[in-house]
Coordinates of C-alpha atoms and ligand atoms in Angstrom, one line a residue:
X1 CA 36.7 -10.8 27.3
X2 CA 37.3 -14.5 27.1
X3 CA 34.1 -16.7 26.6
X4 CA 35.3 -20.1 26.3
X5 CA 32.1 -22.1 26.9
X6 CA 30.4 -20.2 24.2
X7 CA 30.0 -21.0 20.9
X8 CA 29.9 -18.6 18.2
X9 CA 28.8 -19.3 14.5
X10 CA 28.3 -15.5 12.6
X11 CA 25.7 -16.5 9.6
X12 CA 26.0 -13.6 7.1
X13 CA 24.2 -13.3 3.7
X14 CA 24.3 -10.5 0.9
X15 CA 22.5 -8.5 -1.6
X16 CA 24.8 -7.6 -4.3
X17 CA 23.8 -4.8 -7.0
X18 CA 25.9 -4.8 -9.9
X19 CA 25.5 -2.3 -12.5
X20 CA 25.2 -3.0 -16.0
X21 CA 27.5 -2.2 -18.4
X22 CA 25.1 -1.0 -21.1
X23 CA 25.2 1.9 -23.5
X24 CA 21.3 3.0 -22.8
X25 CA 18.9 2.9 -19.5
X26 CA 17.2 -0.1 -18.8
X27 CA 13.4 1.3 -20.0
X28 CA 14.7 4.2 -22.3
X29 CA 17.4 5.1 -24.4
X30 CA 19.3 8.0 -22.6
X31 CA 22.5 7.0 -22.5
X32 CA 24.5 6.1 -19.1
X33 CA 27.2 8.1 -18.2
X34 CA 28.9 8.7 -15.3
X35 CA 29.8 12.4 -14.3
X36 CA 27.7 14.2 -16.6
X37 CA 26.0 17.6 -15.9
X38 CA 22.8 16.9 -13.6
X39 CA 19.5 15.9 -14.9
X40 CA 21.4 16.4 -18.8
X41 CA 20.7 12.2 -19.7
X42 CA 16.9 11.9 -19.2
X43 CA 14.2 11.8 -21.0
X44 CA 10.2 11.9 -20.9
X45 CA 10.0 7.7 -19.4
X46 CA 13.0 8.0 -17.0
X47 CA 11.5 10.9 -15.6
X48 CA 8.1 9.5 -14.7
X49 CA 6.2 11.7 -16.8
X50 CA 2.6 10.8 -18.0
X51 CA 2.2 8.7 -20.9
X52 CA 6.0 7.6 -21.1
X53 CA 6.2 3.8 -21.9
X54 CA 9.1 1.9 -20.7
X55 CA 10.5 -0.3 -23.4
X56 CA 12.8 -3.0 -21.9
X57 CA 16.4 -3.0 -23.3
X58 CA 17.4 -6.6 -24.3
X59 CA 20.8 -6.4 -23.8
X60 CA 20.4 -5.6 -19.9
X61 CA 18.2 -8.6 -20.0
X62 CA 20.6 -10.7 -22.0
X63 CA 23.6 -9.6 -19.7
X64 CA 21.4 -10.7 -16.4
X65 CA 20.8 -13.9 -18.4
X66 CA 24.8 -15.0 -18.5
X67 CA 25.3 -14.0 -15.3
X68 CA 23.0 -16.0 -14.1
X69 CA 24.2 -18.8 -16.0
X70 CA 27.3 -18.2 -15.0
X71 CA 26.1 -18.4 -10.9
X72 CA 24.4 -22.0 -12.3
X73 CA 20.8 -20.5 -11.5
X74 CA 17.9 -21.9 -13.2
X75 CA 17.2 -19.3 -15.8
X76 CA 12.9 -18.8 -16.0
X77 CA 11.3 -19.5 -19.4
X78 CA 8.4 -16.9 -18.4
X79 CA 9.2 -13.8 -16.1
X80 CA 7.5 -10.2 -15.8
X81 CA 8.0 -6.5 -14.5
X82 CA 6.7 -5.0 -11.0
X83 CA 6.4 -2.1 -9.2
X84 CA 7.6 -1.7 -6.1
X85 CA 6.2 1.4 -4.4
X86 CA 8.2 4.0 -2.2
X87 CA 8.3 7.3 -1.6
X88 CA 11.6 9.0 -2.0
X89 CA 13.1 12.2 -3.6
X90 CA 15.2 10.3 -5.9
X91 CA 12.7 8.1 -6.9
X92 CA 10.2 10.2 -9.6
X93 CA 7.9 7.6 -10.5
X94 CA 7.4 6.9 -7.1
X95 CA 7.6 2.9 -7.9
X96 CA 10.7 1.3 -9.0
X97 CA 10.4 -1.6 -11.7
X98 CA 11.8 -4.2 -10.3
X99 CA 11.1 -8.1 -10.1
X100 CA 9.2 -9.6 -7.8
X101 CA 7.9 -13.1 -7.3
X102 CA 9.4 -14.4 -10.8
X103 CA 12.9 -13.3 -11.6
X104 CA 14.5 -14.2 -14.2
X105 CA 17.0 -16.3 -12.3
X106 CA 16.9 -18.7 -9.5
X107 CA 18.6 -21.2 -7.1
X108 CA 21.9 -21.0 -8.3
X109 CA 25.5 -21.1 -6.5
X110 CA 29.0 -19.7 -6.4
X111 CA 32.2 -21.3 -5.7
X112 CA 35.1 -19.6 -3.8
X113 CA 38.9 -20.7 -4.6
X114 CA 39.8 -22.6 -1.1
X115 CA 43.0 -23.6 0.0
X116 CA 45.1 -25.9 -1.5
X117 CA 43.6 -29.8 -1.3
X118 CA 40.5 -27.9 0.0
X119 CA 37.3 -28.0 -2.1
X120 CA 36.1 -25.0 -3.3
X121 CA 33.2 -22.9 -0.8
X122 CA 29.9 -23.0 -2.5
X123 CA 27.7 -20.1 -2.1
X124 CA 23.9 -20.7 -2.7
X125 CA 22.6 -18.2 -4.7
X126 CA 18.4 -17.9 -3.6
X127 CA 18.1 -15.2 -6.9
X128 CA 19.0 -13.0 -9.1
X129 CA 16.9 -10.3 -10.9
X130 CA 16.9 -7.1 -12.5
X131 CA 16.1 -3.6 -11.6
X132 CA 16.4 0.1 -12.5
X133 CA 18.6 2.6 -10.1
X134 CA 16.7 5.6 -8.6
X135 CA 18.2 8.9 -8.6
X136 CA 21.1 10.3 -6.5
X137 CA 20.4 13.3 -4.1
X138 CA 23.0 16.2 -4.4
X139 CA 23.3 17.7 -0.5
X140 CA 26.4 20.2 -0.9
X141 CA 24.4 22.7 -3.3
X142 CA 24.4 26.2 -2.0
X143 CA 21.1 27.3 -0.8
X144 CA 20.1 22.9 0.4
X145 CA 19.4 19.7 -2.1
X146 CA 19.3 18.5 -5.3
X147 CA 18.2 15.6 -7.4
X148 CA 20.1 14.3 -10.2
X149 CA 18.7 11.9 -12.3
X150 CA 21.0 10.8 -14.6
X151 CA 21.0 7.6 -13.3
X152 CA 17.7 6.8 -12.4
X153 CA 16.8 3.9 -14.4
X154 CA 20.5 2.3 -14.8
X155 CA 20.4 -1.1 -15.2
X156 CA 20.9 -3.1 -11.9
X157 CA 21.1 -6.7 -11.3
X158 CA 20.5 -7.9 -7.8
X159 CA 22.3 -10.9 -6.7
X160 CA 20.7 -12.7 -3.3
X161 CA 22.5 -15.4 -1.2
X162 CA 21.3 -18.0 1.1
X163 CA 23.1 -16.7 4.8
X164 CA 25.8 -19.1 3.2
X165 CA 29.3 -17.1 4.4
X166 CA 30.8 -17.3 7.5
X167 CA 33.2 -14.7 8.7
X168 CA 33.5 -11.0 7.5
X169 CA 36.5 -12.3 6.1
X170 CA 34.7 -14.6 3.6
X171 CA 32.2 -12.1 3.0
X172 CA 34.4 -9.7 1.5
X173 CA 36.0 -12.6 -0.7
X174 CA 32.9 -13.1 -2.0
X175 CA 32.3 -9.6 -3.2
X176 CA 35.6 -9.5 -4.9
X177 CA 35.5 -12.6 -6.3
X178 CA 32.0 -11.6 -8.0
X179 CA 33.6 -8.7 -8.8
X180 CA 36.2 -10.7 -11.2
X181 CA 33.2 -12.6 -12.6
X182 CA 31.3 -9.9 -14.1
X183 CA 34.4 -8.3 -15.4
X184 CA 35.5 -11.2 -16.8
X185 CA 31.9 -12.4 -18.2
X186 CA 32.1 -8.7 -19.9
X187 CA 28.7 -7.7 -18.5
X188 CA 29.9 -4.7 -15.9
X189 CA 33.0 -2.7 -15.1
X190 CA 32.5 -3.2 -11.4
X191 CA 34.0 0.0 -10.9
X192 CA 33.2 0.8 -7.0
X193 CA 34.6 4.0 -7.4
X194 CA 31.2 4.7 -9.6
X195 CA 29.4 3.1 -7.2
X196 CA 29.1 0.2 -10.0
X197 CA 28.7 -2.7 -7.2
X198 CA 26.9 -2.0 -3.8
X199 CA 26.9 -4.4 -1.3
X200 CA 24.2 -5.2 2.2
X201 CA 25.2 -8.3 4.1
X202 CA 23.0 -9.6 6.6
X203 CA 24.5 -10.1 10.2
X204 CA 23.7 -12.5 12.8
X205 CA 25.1 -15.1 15.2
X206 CA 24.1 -18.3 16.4
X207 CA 25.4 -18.6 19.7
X208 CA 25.0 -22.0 21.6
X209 CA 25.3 -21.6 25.7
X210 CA 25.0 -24.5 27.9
X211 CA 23.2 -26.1 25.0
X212 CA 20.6 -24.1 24.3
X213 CA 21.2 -21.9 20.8
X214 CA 20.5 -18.3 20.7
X215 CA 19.8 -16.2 17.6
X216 CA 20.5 -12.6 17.3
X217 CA 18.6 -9.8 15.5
X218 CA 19.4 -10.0 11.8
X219 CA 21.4 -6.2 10.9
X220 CA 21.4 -5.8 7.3
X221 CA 23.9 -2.8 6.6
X222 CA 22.9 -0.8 3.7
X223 CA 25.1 0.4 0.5
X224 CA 28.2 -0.4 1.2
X225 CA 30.4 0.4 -2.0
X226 CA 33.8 -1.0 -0.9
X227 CA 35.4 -4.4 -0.2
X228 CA 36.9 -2.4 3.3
X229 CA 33.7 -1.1 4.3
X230 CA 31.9 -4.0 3.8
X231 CA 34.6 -6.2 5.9
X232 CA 34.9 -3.9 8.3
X233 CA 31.2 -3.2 9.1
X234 CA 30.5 -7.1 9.1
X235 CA 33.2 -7.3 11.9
X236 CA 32.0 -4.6 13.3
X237 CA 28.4 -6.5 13.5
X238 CA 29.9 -9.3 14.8
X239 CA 31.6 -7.8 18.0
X240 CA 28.9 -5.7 18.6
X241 CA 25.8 -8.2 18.2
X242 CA 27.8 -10.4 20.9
X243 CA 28.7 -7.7 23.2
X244 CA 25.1 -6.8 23.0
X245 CA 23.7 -10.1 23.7
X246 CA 26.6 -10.8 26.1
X247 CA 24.7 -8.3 28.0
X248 CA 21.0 -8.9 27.6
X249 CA 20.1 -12.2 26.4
X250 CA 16.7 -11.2 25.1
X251 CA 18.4 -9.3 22.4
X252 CA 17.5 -12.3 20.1
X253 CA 15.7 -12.4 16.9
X254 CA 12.4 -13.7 18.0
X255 CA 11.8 -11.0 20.0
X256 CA 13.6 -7.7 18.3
X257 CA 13.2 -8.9 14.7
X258 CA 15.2 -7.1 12.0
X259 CA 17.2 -4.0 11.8
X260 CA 18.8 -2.1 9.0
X261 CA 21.7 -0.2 9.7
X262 CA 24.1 2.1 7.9
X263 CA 28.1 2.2 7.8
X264 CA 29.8 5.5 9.7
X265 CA 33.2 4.8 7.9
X266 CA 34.9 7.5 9.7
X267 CA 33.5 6.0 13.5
X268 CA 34.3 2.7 12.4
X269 CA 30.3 1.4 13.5
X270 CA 27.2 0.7 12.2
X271 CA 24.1 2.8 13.4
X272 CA 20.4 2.0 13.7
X273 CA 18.1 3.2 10.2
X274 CA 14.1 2.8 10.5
X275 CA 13.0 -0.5 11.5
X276 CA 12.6 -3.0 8.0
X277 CA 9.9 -2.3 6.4
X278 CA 7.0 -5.3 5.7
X279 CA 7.0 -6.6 2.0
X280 CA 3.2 -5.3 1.7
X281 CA 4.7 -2.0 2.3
X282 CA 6.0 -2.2 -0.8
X283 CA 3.0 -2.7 -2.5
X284 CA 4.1 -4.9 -5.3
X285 CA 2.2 -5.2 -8.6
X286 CA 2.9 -6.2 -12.1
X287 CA 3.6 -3.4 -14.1
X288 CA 1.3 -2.4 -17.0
X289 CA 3.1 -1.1 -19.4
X290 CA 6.2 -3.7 -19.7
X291 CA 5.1 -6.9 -21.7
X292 CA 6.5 -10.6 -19.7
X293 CA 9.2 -12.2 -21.2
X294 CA 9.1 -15.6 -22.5
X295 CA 12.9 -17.4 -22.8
X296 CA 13.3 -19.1 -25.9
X297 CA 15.4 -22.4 -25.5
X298 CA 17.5 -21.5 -28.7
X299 CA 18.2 -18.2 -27.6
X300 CA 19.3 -19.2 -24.1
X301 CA 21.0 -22.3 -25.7
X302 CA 22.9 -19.4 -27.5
X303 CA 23.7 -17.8 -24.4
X304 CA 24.9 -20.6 -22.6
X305 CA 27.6 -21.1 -25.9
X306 CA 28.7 -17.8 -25.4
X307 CA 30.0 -17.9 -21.6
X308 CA 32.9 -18.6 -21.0
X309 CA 35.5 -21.1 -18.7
X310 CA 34.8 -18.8 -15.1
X311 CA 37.8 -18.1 -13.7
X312 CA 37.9 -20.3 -10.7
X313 CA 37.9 -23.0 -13.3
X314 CA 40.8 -21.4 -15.4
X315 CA 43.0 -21.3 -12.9
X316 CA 42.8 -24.0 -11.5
X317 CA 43.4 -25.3 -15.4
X318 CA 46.2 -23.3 -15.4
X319 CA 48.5 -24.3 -12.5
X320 CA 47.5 -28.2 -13.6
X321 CA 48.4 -27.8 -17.5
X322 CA 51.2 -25.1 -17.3
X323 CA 52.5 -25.9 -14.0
X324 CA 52.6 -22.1 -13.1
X325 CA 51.6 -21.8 -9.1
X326 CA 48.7 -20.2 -7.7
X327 CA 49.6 -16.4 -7.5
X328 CA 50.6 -16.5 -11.3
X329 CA 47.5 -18.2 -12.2
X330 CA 45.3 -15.7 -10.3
X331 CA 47.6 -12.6 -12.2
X332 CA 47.0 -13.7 -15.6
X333 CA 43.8 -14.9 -15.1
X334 CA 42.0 -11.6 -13.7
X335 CA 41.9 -10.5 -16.9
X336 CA 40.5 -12.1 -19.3
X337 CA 42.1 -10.9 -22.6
X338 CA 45.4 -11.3 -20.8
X339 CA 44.5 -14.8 -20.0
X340 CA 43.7 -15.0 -23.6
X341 CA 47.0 -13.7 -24.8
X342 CA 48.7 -16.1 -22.6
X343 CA 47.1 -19.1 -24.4
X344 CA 47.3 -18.1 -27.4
X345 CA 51.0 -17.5 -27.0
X346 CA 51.7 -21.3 -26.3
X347 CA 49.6 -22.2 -28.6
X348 CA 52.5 -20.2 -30.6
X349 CA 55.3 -22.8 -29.2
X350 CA 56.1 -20.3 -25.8
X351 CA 58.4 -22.0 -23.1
X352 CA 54.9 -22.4 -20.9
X353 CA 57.2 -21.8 -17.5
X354 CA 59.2 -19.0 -18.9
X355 CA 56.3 -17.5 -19.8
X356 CA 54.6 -17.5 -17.1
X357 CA 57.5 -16.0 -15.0
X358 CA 58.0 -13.5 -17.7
X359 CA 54.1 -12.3 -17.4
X360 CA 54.5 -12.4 -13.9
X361 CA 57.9 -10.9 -13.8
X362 CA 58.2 -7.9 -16.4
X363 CA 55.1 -7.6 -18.9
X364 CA 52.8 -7.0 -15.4
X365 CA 55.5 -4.3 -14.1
X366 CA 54.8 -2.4 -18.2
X367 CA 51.2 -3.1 -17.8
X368 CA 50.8 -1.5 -14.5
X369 CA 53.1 1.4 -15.5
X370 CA 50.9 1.9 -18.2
X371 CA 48.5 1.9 -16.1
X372 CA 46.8 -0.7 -18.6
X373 CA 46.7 -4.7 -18.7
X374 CA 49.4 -7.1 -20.2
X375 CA 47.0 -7.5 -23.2
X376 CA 46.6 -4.1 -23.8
X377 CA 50.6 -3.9 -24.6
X378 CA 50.3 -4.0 -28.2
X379 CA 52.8 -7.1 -28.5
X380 CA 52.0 -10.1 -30.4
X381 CA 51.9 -13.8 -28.8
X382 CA 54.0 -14.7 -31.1
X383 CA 56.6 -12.2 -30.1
X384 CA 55.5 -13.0 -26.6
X385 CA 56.3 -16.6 -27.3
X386 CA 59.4 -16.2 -28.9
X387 CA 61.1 -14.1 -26.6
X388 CA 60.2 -17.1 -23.7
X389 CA 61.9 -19.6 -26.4
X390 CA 64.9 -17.5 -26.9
X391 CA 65.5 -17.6 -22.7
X392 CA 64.5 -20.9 -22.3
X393 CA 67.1 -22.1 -24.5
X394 CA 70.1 -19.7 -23.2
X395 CA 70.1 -17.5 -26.3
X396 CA 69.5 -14.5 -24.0
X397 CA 69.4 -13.8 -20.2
X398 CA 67.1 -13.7 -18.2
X399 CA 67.6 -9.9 -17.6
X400 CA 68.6 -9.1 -21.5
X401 CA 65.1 -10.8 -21.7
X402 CA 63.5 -8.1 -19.5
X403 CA 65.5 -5.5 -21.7
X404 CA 64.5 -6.7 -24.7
X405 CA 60.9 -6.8 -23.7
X406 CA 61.4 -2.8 -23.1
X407 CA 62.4 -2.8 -26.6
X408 CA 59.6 -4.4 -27.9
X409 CA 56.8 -2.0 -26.3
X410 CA 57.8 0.4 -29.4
X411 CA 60.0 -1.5 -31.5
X412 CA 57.3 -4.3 -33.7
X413 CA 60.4 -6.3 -34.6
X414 CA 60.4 -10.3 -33.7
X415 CA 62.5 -10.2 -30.2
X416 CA 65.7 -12.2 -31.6
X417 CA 66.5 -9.0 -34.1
X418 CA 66.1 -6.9 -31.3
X419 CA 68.6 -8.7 -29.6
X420 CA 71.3 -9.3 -32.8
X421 CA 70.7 -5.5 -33.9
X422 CA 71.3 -4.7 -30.3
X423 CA 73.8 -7.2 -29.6
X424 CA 72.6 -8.3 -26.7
X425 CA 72.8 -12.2 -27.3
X426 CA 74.4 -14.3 -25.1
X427 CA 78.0 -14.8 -26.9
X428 CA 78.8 -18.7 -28.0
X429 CA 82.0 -17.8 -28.2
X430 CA 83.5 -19.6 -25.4
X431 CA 87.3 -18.4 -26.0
X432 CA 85.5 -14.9 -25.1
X433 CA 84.6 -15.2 -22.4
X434 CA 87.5 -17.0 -21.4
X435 CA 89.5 -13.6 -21.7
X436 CA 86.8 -11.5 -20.0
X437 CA 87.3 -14.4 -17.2
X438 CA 90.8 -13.7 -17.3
X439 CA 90.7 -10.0 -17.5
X440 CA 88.4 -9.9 -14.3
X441 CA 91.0 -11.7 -12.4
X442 CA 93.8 -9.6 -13.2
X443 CA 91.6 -6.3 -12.4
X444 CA 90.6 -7.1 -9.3
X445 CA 93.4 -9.1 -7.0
X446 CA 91.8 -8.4 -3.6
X447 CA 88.7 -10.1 -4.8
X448 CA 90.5 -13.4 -5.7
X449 CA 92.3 -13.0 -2.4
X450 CA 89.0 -13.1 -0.7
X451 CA 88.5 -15.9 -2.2
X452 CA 90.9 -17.8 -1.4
X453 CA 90.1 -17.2 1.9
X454 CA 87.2 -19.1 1.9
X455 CA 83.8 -18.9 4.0
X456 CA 81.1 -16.5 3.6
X457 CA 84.0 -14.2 1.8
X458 CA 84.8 -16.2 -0.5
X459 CA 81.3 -16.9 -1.7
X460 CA 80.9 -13.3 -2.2
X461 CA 83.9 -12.6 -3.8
X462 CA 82.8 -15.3 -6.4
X463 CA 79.7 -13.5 -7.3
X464 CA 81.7 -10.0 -7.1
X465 CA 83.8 -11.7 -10.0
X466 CA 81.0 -13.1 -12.1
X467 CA 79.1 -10.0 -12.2
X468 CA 82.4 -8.3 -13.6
X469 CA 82.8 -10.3 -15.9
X470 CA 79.4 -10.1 -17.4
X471 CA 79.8 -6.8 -17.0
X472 CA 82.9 -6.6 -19.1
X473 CA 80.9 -8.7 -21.9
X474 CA 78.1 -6.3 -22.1
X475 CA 75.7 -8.8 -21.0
X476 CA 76.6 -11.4 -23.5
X477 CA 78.3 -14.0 -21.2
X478 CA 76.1 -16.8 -20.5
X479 CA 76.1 -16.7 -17.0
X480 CA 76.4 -20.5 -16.6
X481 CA 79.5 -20.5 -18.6
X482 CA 81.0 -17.6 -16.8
X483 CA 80.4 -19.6 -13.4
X484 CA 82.5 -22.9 -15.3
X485 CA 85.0 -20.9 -16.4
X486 CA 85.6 -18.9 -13.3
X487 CA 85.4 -21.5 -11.1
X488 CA 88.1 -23.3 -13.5
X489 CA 90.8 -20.5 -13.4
X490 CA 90.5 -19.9 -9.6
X491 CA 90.2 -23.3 -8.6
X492 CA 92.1 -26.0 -10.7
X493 CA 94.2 -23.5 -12.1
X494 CA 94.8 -21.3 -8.7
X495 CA 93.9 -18.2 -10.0
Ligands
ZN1 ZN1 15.4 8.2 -20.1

């Protein structure tokens, strides 16, 4: 229904939990793996029992540290370990350790890629701390449910925005940008098929009407664990927080507060869980048996060394210093080794253009058959580079290029005695071509008719004719000098 004197702003926020891409638990050392047998990778302190002691593992902590570098938070010289008390199956101690009013990272923000001449969207960032999963509860056993906990205490880190995106659209760009920059900072696989990254936006509207603003109940949806659901169900939210209000215009926040909800994928709607529960519920204290940790300046001086250019910033770098355009930049920079590769091949003299087109154009198409990344080939920038040199500079076409990059996949020689052993350079010898020129024309008379017809005909007769006669040469015609001398014979000489 049209509601053209309203105005409509949805404000949406989101908790992110990325899992850590560590060998060991974040208090023990049992290993994580995903899709072992149940309860088969735990141990005395992930279990809860009496007298285990939790020892934190520094690389989790390090790993939280650069991504909160890289989200330009303020990292906390002094932060501690609480326990944040529920009940639930999953959950054997019956507290999670968690952070509470000091995480380790703070007041931060993300930038989005924009449009072109746009400036980038920043994302506040309010925190970011770390946590330990709980267990996952197994319905579909015969005879009712299980608990496995192999995963309780995974490392987790929790990212939390300020109510900073706009549509459901911009919300899920967010989640898949953040995606890329854990992958590419090294510190999770983001895997959502593993349940790697969960998101829970926030949802509500300001809605202004005749002046006066209303606010809507804030819906957080819980767990979502793919970039669909999580656009969908903030849609979703959006309709349905209007319609509702649309309705009843009590339905603000003032006066129904918050609401969690959960995703029905297969109805396509949200539904109403317990109402959110009070902080003090929680009953938050600091834990114990985990020591504080103090940040050393050196040692985060060291981290901040070791991150990296982010990838919003390397692409951008790349479509100003290689002239490649924006969808080739965003290919080779999603992964980072690739990216890598890429550089370090024109650092090896690559034709930077070529290169990029070649990337783009044929080592993507061996990576994704593969089913691996252009860096994961096995071939050398220097091959790379070479084989970008050799088309630049009309030694080999652009599709002998692609044939010789076949080649290459199992064959470790430089690209240019591919091509001579396989004779599949372009031939210099211009007489040559001249009599495949000349030999096209005599084969095929209706084509020169058509020609000479002109019009639409014609044009496609000429390109009938070329590709015969680069044909007839096996590939070795340049196919700039096979368009001179055609054009030569039919016109100026009339065929
Ligand atoms: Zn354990």
């Amino acid at each position: 229904m049209p509601r053209r004197s309203l105005q409509v702003r949805p404000i949406v926020g989101m908790e992110i939990h990325v899992q850590l891409n560590t060998r060991s638990k974040m208090f023990c050392r049992c290993p994580v793996e995903f899709g072992s047998e149940p309860n088969t990778r735990v141990c005395p302190v992930c279990l809860g029992l009496p007298g285990a002691l939790p020892v934190m593992n520094q690389k989790a902590f390090e790993y939280a540290v650069i991504v909160g570098l890289a989200l330009r938070c303020q990292i906390s010289r002094f932060t501690k370990w609480d326990r944040k008390s529920y009940f639930y199956p999953d959950l054997p101690k019956n507290y999670q350790i968690s952070q509470y009013d000091l995480p380790l990272a703070a007041g931060g923000y993300f930038e989005l890629p924009a449009d072109k001449g746009a400036r980038p969207r920043r994302i506040r960032i309010i925190r970011a701390h770390l946590e330990e999963d709980a267990g996952k509860n197994v319905h579909d056993l015969a005879g009712g449910t299980g608990v496995d906990l192999n995963r309780a205490g995974t490392p987790l880190l929790e990212i939390v925005t300020e109510p900073d995106l706009v549509s459901a659209e911009e919300a899920s760009i967010f989640a898949i940008e953040l995606q890329k920059l854990v992958t590419y900072l090294g510190v999770s696989e983001g895997n959502m098929q593993k349940a790697q990254m969960r998101f829970e936006p926030n949802v509500n509207l300001s809605i202004t009407e005749k002046g006066t603003e209303y606010r809507t109940p804030i819906a957080e949806v819980k767990n979502l664990n793919s970039f669909r659901a999580l656009r969908d169900a903030v849609a979703y939210e959006i309709r349905r927080q209007l319609d509702t209000w649309a309705q009843d215009h009590d339905y603000v926040l003032d006066k129904v507060g918050k609401v969690n909800c959960g995703w029905r994928e297969e109805l396509g709607r949200t539904e109403i869980q317990r109402t959110k529960e009070e902080v003090h519920d929680y009953r938050y204290f600091p834990d114990p048996d985990l020591m504080p940790v103090r940040v050393d300046e050196g040692w985060l001086g060291r981290m901040q060394d070791r991150l990296p250019e982010l990838p919003i910033s390397r692409r951008a770098r790349f479509v100003r210093e290689y002239g490649l355009n924006t969808a080739e930049a965003d290919m080779i920079v999603a992964d980072r080794p690739t990216a890598d590769l890429f550089e370090e091949a024109i650092g090896e003299r690559a034709d930077t253009a070529t290169l990029g087109r070649q990337f783009v154009n044929f080592w993507a198409k061996h990576a994704n058959e593969g089913d691996t990344t252009i860096a994961s080939l096995g071939v050398e920038a220097t091959r790379m580079a070479e084989l970008s040199r050799m088309t630049a500079a009309g030694v080999i076409s652009a599709t002998t290029a692609q044939t010789i990059a076949g080649r290459m996949l199992c064959d470790p020689r430089p690209p240019a005695e591919i091509a001579r052993a396989e004779g599949l350079e372009l031939s210099r010898d211009v007489s040559a071509v001249e009599r495949f020129v000349d030999q096209a024309i005599t084969e095929n008379s209706k084509a020169v008719g058509d020609f000479k017809t002109g019009g639409k005909k014609s044009e496609k007769a000429f390109r009938y004719l070329q590709g015969r006669v680069i044909q007839l040469s096996r590939g070795s015609a340049p196919p700039q000098l096979v368009k001179t001398l055609l054009r030569k014979k039919l016109v100026d000489e009339g065929g």
